[in-house]
XYZ file of C-alpha atoms in Angstrom:
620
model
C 14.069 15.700 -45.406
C 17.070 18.381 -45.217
C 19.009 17.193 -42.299
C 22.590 18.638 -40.254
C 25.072 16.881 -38.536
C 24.446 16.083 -35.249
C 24.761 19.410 -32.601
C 27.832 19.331 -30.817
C 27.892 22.827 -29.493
C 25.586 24.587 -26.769
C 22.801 25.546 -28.104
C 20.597 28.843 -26.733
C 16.909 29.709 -27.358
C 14.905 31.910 -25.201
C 15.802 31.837 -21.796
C 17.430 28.419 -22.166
C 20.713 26.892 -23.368
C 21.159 22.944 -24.467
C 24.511 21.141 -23.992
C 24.444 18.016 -26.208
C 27.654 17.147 -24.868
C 26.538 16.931 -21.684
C 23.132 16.301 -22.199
C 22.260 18.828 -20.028
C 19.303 21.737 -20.043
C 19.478 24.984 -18.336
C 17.364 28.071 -17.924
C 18.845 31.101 -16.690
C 21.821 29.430 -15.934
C 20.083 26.831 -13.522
C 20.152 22.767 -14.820
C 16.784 21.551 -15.335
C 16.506 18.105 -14.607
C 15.565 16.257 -17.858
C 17.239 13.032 -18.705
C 16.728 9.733 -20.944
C 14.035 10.052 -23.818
C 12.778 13.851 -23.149
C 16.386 15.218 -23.438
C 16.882 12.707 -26.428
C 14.107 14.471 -28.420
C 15.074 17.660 -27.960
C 19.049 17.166 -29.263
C 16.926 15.351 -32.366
C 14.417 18.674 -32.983
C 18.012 20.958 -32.500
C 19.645 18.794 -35.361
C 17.141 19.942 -37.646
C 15.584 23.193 -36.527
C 12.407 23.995 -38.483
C 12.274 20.452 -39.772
C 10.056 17.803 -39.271
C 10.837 14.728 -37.413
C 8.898 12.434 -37.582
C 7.332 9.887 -35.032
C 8.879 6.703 -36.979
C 12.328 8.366 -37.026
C 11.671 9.018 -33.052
C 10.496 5.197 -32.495
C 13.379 3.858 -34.615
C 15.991 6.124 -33.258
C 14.944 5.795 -29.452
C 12.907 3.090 -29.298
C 14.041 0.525 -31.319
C 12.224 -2.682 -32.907
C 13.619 -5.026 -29.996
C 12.976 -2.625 -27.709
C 10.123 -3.602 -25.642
C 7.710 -0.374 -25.259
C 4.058 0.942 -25.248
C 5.216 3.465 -27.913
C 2.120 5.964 -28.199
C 1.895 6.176 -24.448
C 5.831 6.802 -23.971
C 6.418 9.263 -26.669
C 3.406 11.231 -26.055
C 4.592 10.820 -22.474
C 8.547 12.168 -23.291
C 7.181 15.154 -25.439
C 4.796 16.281 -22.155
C 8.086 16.194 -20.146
C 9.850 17.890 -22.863
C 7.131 20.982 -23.062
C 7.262 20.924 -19.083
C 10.652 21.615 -19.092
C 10.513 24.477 -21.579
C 7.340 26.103 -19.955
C 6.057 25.871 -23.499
C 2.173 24.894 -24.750
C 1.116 22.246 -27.354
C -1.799 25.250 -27.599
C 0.061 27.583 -28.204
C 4.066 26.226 -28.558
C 7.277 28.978 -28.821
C 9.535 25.714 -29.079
C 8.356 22.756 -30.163
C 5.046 22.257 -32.655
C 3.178 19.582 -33.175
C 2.208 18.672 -36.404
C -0.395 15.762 -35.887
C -0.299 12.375 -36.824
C 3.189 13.138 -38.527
C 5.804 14.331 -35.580
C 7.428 17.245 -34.392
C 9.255 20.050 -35.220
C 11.379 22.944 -33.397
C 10.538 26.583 -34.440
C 12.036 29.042 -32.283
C 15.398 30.863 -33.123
C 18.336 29.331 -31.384
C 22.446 30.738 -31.407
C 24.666 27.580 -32.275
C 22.052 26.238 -35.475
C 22.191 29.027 -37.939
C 24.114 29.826 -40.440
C 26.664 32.425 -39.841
C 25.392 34.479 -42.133
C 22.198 34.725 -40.282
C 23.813 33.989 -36.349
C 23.915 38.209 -35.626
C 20.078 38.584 -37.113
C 19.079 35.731 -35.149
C 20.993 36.981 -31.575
C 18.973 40.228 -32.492
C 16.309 38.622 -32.511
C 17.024 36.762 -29.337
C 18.255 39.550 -27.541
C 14.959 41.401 -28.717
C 12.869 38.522 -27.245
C 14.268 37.395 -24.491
C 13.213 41.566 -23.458
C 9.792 41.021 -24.820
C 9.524 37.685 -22.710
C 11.025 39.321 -19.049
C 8.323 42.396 -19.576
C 5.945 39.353 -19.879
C 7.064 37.324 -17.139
C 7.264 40.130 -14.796
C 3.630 40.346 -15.686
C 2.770 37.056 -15.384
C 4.706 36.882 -12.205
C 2.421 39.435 -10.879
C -0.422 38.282 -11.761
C 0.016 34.454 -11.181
C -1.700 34.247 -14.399
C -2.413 30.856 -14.708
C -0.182 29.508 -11.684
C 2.845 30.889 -13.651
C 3.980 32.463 -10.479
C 3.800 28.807 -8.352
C 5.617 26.906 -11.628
C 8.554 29.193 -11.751
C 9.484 29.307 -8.399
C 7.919 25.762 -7.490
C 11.762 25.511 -5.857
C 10.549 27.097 -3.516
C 7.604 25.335 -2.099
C 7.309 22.731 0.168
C 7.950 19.306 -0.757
C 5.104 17.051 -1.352
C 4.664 14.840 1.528
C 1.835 12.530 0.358
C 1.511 10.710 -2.437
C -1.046 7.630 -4.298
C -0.429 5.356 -6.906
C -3.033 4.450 -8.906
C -3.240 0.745 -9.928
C -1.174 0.154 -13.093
C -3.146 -0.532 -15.950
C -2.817 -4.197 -17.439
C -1.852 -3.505 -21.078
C -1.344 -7.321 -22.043
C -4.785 -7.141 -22.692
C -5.004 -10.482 -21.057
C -6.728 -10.733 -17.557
C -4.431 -13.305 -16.463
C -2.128 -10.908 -15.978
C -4.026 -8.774 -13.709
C -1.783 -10.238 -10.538
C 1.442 -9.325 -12.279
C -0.061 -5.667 -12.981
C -1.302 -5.551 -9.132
C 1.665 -6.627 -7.809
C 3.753 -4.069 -9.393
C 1.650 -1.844 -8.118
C 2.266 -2.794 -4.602
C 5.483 -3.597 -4.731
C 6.081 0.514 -6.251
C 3.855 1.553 -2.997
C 6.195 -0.647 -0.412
C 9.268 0.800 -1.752
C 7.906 4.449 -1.645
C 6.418 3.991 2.195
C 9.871 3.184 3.058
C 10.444 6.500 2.732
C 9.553 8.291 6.291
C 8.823 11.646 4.634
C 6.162 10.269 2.484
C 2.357 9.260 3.672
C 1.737 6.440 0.821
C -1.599 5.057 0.637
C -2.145 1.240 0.788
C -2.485 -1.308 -1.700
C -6.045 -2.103 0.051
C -7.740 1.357 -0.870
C -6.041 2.428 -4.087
C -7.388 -0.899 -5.632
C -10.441 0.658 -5.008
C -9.542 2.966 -7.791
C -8.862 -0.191 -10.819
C -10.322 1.010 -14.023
C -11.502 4.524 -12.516
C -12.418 7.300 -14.622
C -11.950 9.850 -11.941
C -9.387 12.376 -12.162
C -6.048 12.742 -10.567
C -6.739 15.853 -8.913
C -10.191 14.479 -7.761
C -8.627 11.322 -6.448
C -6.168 13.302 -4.703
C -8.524 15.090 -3.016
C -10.732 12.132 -1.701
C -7.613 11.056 -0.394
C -6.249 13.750 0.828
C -3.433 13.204 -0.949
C -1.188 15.895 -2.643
C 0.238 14.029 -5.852
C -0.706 10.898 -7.579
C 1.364 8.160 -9.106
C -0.150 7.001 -12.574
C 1.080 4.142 -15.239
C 0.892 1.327 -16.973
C 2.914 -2.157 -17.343
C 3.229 -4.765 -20.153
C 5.231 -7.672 -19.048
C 6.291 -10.278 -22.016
C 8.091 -13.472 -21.017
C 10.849 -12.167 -18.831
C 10.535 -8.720 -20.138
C 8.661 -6.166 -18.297
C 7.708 -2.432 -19.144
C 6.515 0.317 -16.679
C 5.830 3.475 -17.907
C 4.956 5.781 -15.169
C 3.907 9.477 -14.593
C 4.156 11.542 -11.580
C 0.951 14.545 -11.465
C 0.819 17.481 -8.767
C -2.780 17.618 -8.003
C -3.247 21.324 -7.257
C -2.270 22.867 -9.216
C -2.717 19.912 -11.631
C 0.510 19.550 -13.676
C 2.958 17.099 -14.914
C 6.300 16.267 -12.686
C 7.677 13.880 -13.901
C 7.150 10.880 -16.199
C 9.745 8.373 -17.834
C 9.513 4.393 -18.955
C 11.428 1.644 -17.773
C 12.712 -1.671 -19.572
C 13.709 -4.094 -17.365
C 14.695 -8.096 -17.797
C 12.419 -9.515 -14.701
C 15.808 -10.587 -12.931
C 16.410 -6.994 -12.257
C 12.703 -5.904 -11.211
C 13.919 -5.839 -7.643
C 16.276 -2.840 -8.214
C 13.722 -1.170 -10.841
C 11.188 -0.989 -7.747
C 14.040 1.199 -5.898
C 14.772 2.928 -8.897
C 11.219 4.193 -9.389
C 10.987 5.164 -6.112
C 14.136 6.840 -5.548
C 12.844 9.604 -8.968
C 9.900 9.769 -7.457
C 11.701 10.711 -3.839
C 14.014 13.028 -5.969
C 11.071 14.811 -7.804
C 8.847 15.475 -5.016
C 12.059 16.544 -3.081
C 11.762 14.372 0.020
C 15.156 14.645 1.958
C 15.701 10.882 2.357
C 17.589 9.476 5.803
C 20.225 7.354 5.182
C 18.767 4.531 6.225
C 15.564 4.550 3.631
C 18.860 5.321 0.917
C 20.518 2.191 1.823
C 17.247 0.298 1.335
C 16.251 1.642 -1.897
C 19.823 1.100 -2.876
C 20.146 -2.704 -1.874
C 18.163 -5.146 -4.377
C 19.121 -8.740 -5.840
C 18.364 -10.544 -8.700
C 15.380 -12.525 -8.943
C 13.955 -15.789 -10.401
C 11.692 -14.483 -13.180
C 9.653 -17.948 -12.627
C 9.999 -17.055 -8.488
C 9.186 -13.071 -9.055
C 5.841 -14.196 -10.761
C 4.880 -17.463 -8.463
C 5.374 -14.975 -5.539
C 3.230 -12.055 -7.298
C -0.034 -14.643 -7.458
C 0.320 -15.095 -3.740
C 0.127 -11.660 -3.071
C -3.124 -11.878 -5.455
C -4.545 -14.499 -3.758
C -3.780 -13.126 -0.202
C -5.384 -9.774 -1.069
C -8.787 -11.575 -1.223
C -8.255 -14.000 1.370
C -11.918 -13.478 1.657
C -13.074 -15.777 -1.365
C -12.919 -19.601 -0.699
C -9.874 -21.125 -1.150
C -7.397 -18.135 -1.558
C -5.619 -18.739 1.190
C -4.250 -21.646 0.244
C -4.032 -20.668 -3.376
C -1.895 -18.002 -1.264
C 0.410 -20.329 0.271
C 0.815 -22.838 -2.756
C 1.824 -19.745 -4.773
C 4.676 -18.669 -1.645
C 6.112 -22.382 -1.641
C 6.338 -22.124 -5.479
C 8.188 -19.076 -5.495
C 10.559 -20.436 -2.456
C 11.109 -23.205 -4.365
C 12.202 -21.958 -7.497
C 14.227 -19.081 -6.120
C 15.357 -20.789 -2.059
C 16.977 -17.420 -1.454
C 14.550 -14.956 -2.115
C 13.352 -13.630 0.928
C 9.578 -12.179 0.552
C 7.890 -15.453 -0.388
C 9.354 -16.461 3.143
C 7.264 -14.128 4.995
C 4.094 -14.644 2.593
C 4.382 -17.841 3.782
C 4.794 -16.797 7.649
C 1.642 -14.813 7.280
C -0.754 -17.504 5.586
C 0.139 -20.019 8.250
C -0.440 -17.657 10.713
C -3.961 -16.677 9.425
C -5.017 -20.814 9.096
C -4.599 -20.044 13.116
C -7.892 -19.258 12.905
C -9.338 -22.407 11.417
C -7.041 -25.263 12.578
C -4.924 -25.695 16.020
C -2.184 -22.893 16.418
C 0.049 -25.429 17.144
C -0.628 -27.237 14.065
C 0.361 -24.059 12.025
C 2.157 -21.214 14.394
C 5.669 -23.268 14.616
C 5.557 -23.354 10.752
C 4.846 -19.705 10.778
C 7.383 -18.903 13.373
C 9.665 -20.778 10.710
C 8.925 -19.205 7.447
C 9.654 -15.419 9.433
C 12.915 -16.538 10.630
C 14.048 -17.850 7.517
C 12.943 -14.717 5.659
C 15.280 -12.114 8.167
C 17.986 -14.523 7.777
C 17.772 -14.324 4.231
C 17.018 -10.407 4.413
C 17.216 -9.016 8.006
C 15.651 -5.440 6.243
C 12.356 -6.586 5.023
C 9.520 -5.313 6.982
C 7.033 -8.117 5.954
C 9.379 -10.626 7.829
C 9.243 -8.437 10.780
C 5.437 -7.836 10.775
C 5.159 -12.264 10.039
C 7.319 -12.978 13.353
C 5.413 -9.903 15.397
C 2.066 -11.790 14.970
C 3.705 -15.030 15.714
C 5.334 -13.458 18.859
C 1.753 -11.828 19.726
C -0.372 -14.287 18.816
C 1.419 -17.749 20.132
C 4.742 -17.258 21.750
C 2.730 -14.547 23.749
C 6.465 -12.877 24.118
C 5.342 -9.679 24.622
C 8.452 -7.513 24.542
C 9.344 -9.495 21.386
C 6.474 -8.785 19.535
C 6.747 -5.051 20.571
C 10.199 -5.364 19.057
C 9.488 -6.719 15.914
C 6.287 -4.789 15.138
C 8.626 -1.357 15.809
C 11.198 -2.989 13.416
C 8.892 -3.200 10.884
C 7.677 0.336 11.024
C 11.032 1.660 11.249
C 12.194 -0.574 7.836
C 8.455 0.491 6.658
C 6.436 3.595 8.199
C 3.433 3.305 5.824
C 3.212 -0.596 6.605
C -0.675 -0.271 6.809
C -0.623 -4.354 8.264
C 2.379 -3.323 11.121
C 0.653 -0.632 12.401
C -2.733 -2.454 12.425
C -1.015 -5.338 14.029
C 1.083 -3.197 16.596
C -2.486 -1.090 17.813
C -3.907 -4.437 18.587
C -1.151 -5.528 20.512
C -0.961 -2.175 22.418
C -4.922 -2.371 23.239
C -5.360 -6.002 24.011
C -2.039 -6.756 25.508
C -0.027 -3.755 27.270
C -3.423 -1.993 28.101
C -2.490 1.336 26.681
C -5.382 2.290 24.767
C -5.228 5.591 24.002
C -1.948 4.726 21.673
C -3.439 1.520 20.428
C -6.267 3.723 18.887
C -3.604 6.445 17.497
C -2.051 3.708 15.913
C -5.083 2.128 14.257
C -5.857 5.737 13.416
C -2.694 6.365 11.571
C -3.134 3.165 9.713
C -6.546 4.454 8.687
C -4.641 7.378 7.456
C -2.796 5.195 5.410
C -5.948 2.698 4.264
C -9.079 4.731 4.212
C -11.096 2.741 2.126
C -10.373 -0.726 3.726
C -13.177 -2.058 5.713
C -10.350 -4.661 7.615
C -8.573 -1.317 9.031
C -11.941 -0.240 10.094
C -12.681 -3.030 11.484
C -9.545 -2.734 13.813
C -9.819 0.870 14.591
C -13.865 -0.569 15.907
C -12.314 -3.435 17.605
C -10.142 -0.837 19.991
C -13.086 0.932 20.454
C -15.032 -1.491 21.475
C -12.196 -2.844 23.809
C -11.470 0.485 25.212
C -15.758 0.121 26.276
C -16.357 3.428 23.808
C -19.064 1.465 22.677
C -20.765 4.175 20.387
C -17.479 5.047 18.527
C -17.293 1.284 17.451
C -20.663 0.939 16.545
C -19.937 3.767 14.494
C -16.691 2.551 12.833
C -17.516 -1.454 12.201
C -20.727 0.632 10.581
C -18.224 2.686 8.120
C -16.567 -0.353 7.581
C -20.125 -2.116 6.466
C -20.972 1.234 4.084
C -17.427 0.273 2.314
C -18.636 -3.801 2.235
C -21.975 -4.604 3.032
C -21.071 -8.242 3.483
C -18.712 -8.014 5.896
C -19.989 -10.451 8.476
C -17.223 -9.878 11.624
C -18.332 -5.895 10.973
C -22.059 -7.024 11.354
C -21.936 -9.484 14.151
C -18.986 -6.739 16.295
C -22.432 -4.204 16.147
C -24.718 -6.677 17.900
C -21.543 -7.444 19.892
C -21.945 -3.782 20.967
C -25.211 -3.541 21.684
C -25.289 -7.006 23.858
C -22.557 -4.953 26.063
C -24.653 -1.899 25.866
C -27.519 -4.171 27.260
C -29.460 -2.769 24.007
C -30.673 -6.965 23.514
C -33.430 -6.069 20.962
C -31.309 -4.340 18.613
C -28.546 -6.879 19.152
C -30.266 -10.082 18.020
C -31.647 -7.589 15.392
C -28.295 -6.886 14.108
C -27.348 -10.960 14.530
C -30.387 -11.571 12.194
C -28.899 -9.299 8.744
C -26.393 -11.774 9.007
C -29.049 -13.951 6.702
C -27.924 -17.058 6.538
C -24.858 -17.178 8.268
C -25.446 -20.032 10.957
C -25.663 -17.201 13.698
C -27.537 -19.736 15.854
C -24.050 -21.325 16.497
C -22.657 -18.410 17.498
C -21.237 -18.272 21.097
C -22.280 -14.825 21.370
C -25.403 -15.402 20.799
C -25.260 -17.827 23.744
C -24.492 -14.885 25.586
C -27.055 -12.724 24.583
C -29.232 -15.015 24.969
C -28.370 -15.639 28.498
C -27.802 -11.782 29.404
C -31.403 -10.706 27.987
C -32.982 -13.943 30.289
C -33.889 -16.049 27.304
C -31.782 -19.283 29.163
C -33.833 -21.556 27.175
C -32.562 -20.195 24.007
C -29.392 -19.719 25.493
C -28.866 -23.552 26.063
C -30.287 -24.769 22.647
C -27.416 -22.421 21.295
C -25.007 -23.934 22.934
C -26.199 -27.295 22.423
C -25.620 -25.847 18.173
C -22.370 -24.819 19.130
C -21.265 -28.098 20.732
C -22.557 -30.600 17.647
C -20.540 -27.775 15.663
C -17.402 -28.492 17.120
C -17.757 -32.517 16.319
C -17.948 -31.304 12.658
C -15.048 -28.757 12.511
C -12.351 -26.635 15.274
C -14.279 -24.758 17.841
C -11.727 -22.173 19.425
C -12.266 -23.334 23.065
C -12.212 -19.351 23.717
C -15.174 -19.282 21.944
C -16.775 -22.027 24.305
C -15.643 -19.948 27.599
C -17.524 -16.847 26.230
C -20.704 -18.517 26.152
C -20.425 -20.347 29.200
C -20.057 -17.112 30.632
C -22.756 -15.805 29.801
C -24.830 -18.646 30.800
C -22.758 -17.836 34.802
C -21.474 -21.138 34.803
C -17.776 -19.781 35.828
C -16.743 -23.573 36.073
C -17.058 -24.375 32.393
C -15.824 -21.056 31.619
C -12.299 -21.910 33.001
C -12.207 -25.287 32.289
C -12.839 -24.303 28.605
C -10.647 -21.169 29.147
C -7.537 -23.983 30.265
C -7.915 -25.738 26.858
C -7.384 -22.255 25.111
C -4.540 -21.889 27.272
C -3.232 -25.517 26.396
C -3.970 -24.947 22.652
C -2.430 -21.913 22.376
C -5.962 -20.326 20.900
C -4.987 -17.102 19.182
C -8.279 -15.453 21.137
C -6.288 -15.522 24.177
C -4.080 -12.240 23.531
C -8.000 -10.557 23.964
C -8.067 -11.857 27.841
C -7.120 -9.071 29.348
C -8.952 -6.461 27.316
C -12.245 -8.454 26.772
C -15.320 -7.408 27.980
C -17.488 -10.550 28.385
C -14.835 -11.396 31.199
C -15.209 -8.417 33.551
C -17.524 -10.242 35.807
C -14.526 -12.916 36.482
C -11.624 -10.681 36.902
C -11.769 -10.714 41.201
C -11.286 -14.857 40.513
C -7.820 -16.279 41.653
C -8.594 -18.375 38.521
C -8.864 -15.429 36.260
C -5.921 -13.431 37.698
C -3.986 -17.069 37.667
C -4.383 -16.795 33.796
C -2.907 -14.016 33.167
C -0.050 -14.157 35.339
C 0.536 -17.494 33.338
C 0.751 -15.691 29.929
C 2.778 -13.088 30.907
C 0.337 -10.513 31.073
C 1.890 -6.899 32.124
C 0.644 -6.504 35.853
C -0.967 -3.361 35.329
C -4.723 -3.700 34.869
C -6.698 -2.581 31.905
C -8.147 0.556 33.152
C -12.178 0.888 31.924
């Protein structure tokens, strides 16, 4: 192969000029932003104009052997940036031809390669087509032929204010490292919805999309989203590589693309990094806050990054037995490789807080309340940490302005913090009694988590505690279209219907739960009770009792089916060891419906002045 020494001068061809110096491309006098591999291969093609260069001499000169790279997918990815760039066509290419399986090769004229002898023929010939191609453009201008119009003065336009990334494919080829490909993924989506210009869909609902063979432009649009965020990652030992593409959905095209090699001590900063290009190529003016936070990032613990990435994967389907724990094993083994590191912290915070379900809160709240403390001390900016002491605030301390504190922390540090904003609506409905924000709020983190039948499930639950009875029914229903087996979804609908009096369809709706124990269900106590079927009522209870022997009973759960039996004595005295026990159900006193025939008590009222309770009734 004939080959030059290297350009060193500014090249022009067409409408465009290259500085190799610089490294810098410009049309019309106006730099195009092209950096790293795509620039590299074009100051490679201008070194030997009308030659070809081949793919190995492109791997060995830019990627080299201990470089660690999906190679076919980066190259092919560089060269679509390239052709971007120039406006050209692998169809139909003015600048750079394809020749397959073999490389590349640049065939248009360009000032600063020829030979003198030929420079003035080949200026003519510039000068003659660079006439030829402004009659054209003005045509194509015109016309819009083919969205020419929108690409060449895309400056123009308004930025793109909502964005999805698609789950990044695992190319190990080895399913055990799905989590490490999933929690790249998330951790890309956190660090773009700290960005308050952005919408960024959740985690939850773009996993949806794992192994899809839909479109970008079609996922876009069932999200309602106006660019997508596609890739891959290959992690090896402490080596990691992300290769990642950036696609306009209409019109569909290319933005931006480019691959990053990273040690996994650095994977911190690499998240910011990503999502600062992205930021920059969908123009997003960024406050100076959201700069500072993609700007700060540590070094991590490889060993810590990873033990902390399987208890994201494990709290993600908190569902299936056992993950929970799995969960929190996986947080204490990050924390204790890697003390300092901050996120495991509030993983932590928020698996102890969720066992508040299942064991005493005061076995597991204080530990919670720990964990979040520890993680803002060790990184006051970290919206999980926030969100992890909200709940604990909310949920145990019942310190009310505190939680409102955190919870608006979080979603200033985080706006598209899909768990803060579901967190902070149930707060505002079952706590400070505004319900018409509570619902925006759980609305906006629908918004953000379409597809997520846990966000539809909250969005219900303010429904139902706002007594707009058919609107829930309606949502915990969406939310049983997206999982069929959701069982709180199914037993919230009969839930409805009991306070709708509807008692047919109720025990109807109890009975899909198949063979979930319903019969030891204090709910079913009450309907029971409500639809005069006492007898039933009382062998239900009598279930529920011998239940509690065997594992914990939230006494809140007792109190609600004492109350529907009328007997208002057992209801407080079971209501007082919910109080005592700190029972998580409690925050729901105020708002829940089962109660409203005891809220003229001095007993009742008594409660709530004891927790704290803003004095300003829920209004029904």
């Amino acid at each position: 192969m004939a080959t030059q020494a290297a350009t060193t001068r500014t090249v022009r061809f067409g409408v465009f000029e290259f500085d190799p110096r610089a490294g810098e491309l410009r049309k019309q006098g106006m730099k195009i932003k092209l950096q790293g591999q795509p620039i590299e291969i074009l100051r490679l093609l201008l070194d030997q104009p009308g030659e070809v260069v081949t793919r190995e001499e492109l791997q060995r000169k830019l990627w080299p052997s201990d470089t660690f790279v999906d190679f076919e997918h980066s190259l092919n990815a560089a060269v679509k940036r390239l052709r971007d760039a120039l406006d050209d066509s692998a169809d139909t290419p003015r600048y750079v031809e394809t020749l397959a399986r073999r490389g590349y090769r640049f065939i248009a004229p360009a000032d600063g390669l020829a030979p003198a002898a030929a420079r003035s023929r080949t200026v003519r010939w510039i000068g003659l087509g660079a006439v030829a191609a402004l009659v054209l453009l003005a045509a194509l201008v015109g016309l819009n032929a083919g969205g020419w119009r929108d690409r060449i003065f895309r400056g123009g336009t308004k930025p793109i204010s909502s964005i999805a990334v698609l789950p990044l494919a695992n190319l190990s080829g080895d399913p055990e490292q799905d989590y490490f490909a999933e929690g790249m993924t998330e951790a890309l989506i956190t660090e773009l919805g700290k960005i308050s210009a952005l919408r960024v869909i959740s985690r939850q609902t773009m996993m949806q999309y794992k192994g899809t063979k839909k479109s970008a432009p079609q996922i876009a649009q069932e999200l309602n989203v106006e660019a997508v965020v596609e890739g891959s990652v290959l992690r090896a030992g402490d080596h990691v590589r992300i290769s990642v593409q950036l696609i306009e959905a209409v019109p569909e095209r290319h933005l931006w693309a480019n691959s990053y090699d990273r040690d996994l001590r650095d994977v911190l900063a690499l998240h910011s990094e990503m999502a600062r290009a992205v930021a920059d190529e969908v123009r997003v003016k960024l406050m100076p806050q959201e700069q500072t936070l993609l700007a700060s990032a540590r070094p991590v613990n490889p060993e810590a990054y990873a033990a902390y990435l399987r208890g994201r994967y494990f709290w993600n389907r908190i569902g299936g037995p056992g993950n929970l724990e799995k969960a929190l094993q996986s947080f204490h083994e990050a924390i204790e490789k890697d003390p300092s590191y901050a996120s495991p912290h509030a993983g932590a915070a928020f698996c102890y807080a969720r066992l508040g379900f299942s064991r005493s809160p005061r076995q597991v709240f204080p530990k919670a309340r720990d964990a979040a403390l520890k993680a803002m001390e060790l990184d006051e900016t970290l919206a999980e940490a926030h969100s992890a002491l909200g709940e604990v605030k909310f949920n145990f301390d019942w310190d009310w302005p505190g939680a409102e504190r955190e919870y608006k922390r979080a979603l200033e540090l985080n706006p598209n913090s899909v768990d803060a904003h579901w967190q902070y609506a149930l707060f505002l409905v079952r706590i400070m009694g505004r319900l018409d924000e509570g619902i925006a709020e759980a609305q906006r983190a629908l918004e953000l988590d379409p597809l997520s039948p846990l966000t539809n499930v909250v969005l219900a639950s303010n429904y139902l505690r706002s007594r707009r009875y058919d609107e829930a029914i309606a949502q915990y229903k969406r939310a049983l279209e997206l999982d069929p087996n959701n069982g709180a979804a199914q037993e919230n609908v009969a839930w409805c219907y009991t306070l709708k009096g509807m008692y047919p369809e109720a025990l109807a709706e109890y009975k899909k739960l198949g063979e979930f124990p319903y019969l030891e269900h204090a709910r079913l106590v009450y309907l029971y009770a409500a639809s005069g079927r006492r007898k039933e009522a009382l062998k239900a209870i009598q279930e529920l009792r011998r239940l509690s022997v065997r594992q914990y009973v939230d006494p809140f759960d007792m109190a609600i089916a004492y109350a529907g039996l009328g007997d208002k004595d057992s209801v407080f005295e079971w209501l007082r060891k919910a109080y005592d026990e700190r029972s998580e159900e409690m925050t729901v006193l105020k708002a829940e419906p089962f109660f409203d025939p005891l809220r003229s008590d001095p007993r009742f009222r008594d409660l709530l002045r004891r927790m704290n309770f803003p004095s300003d009734p829920v209004k029904h």
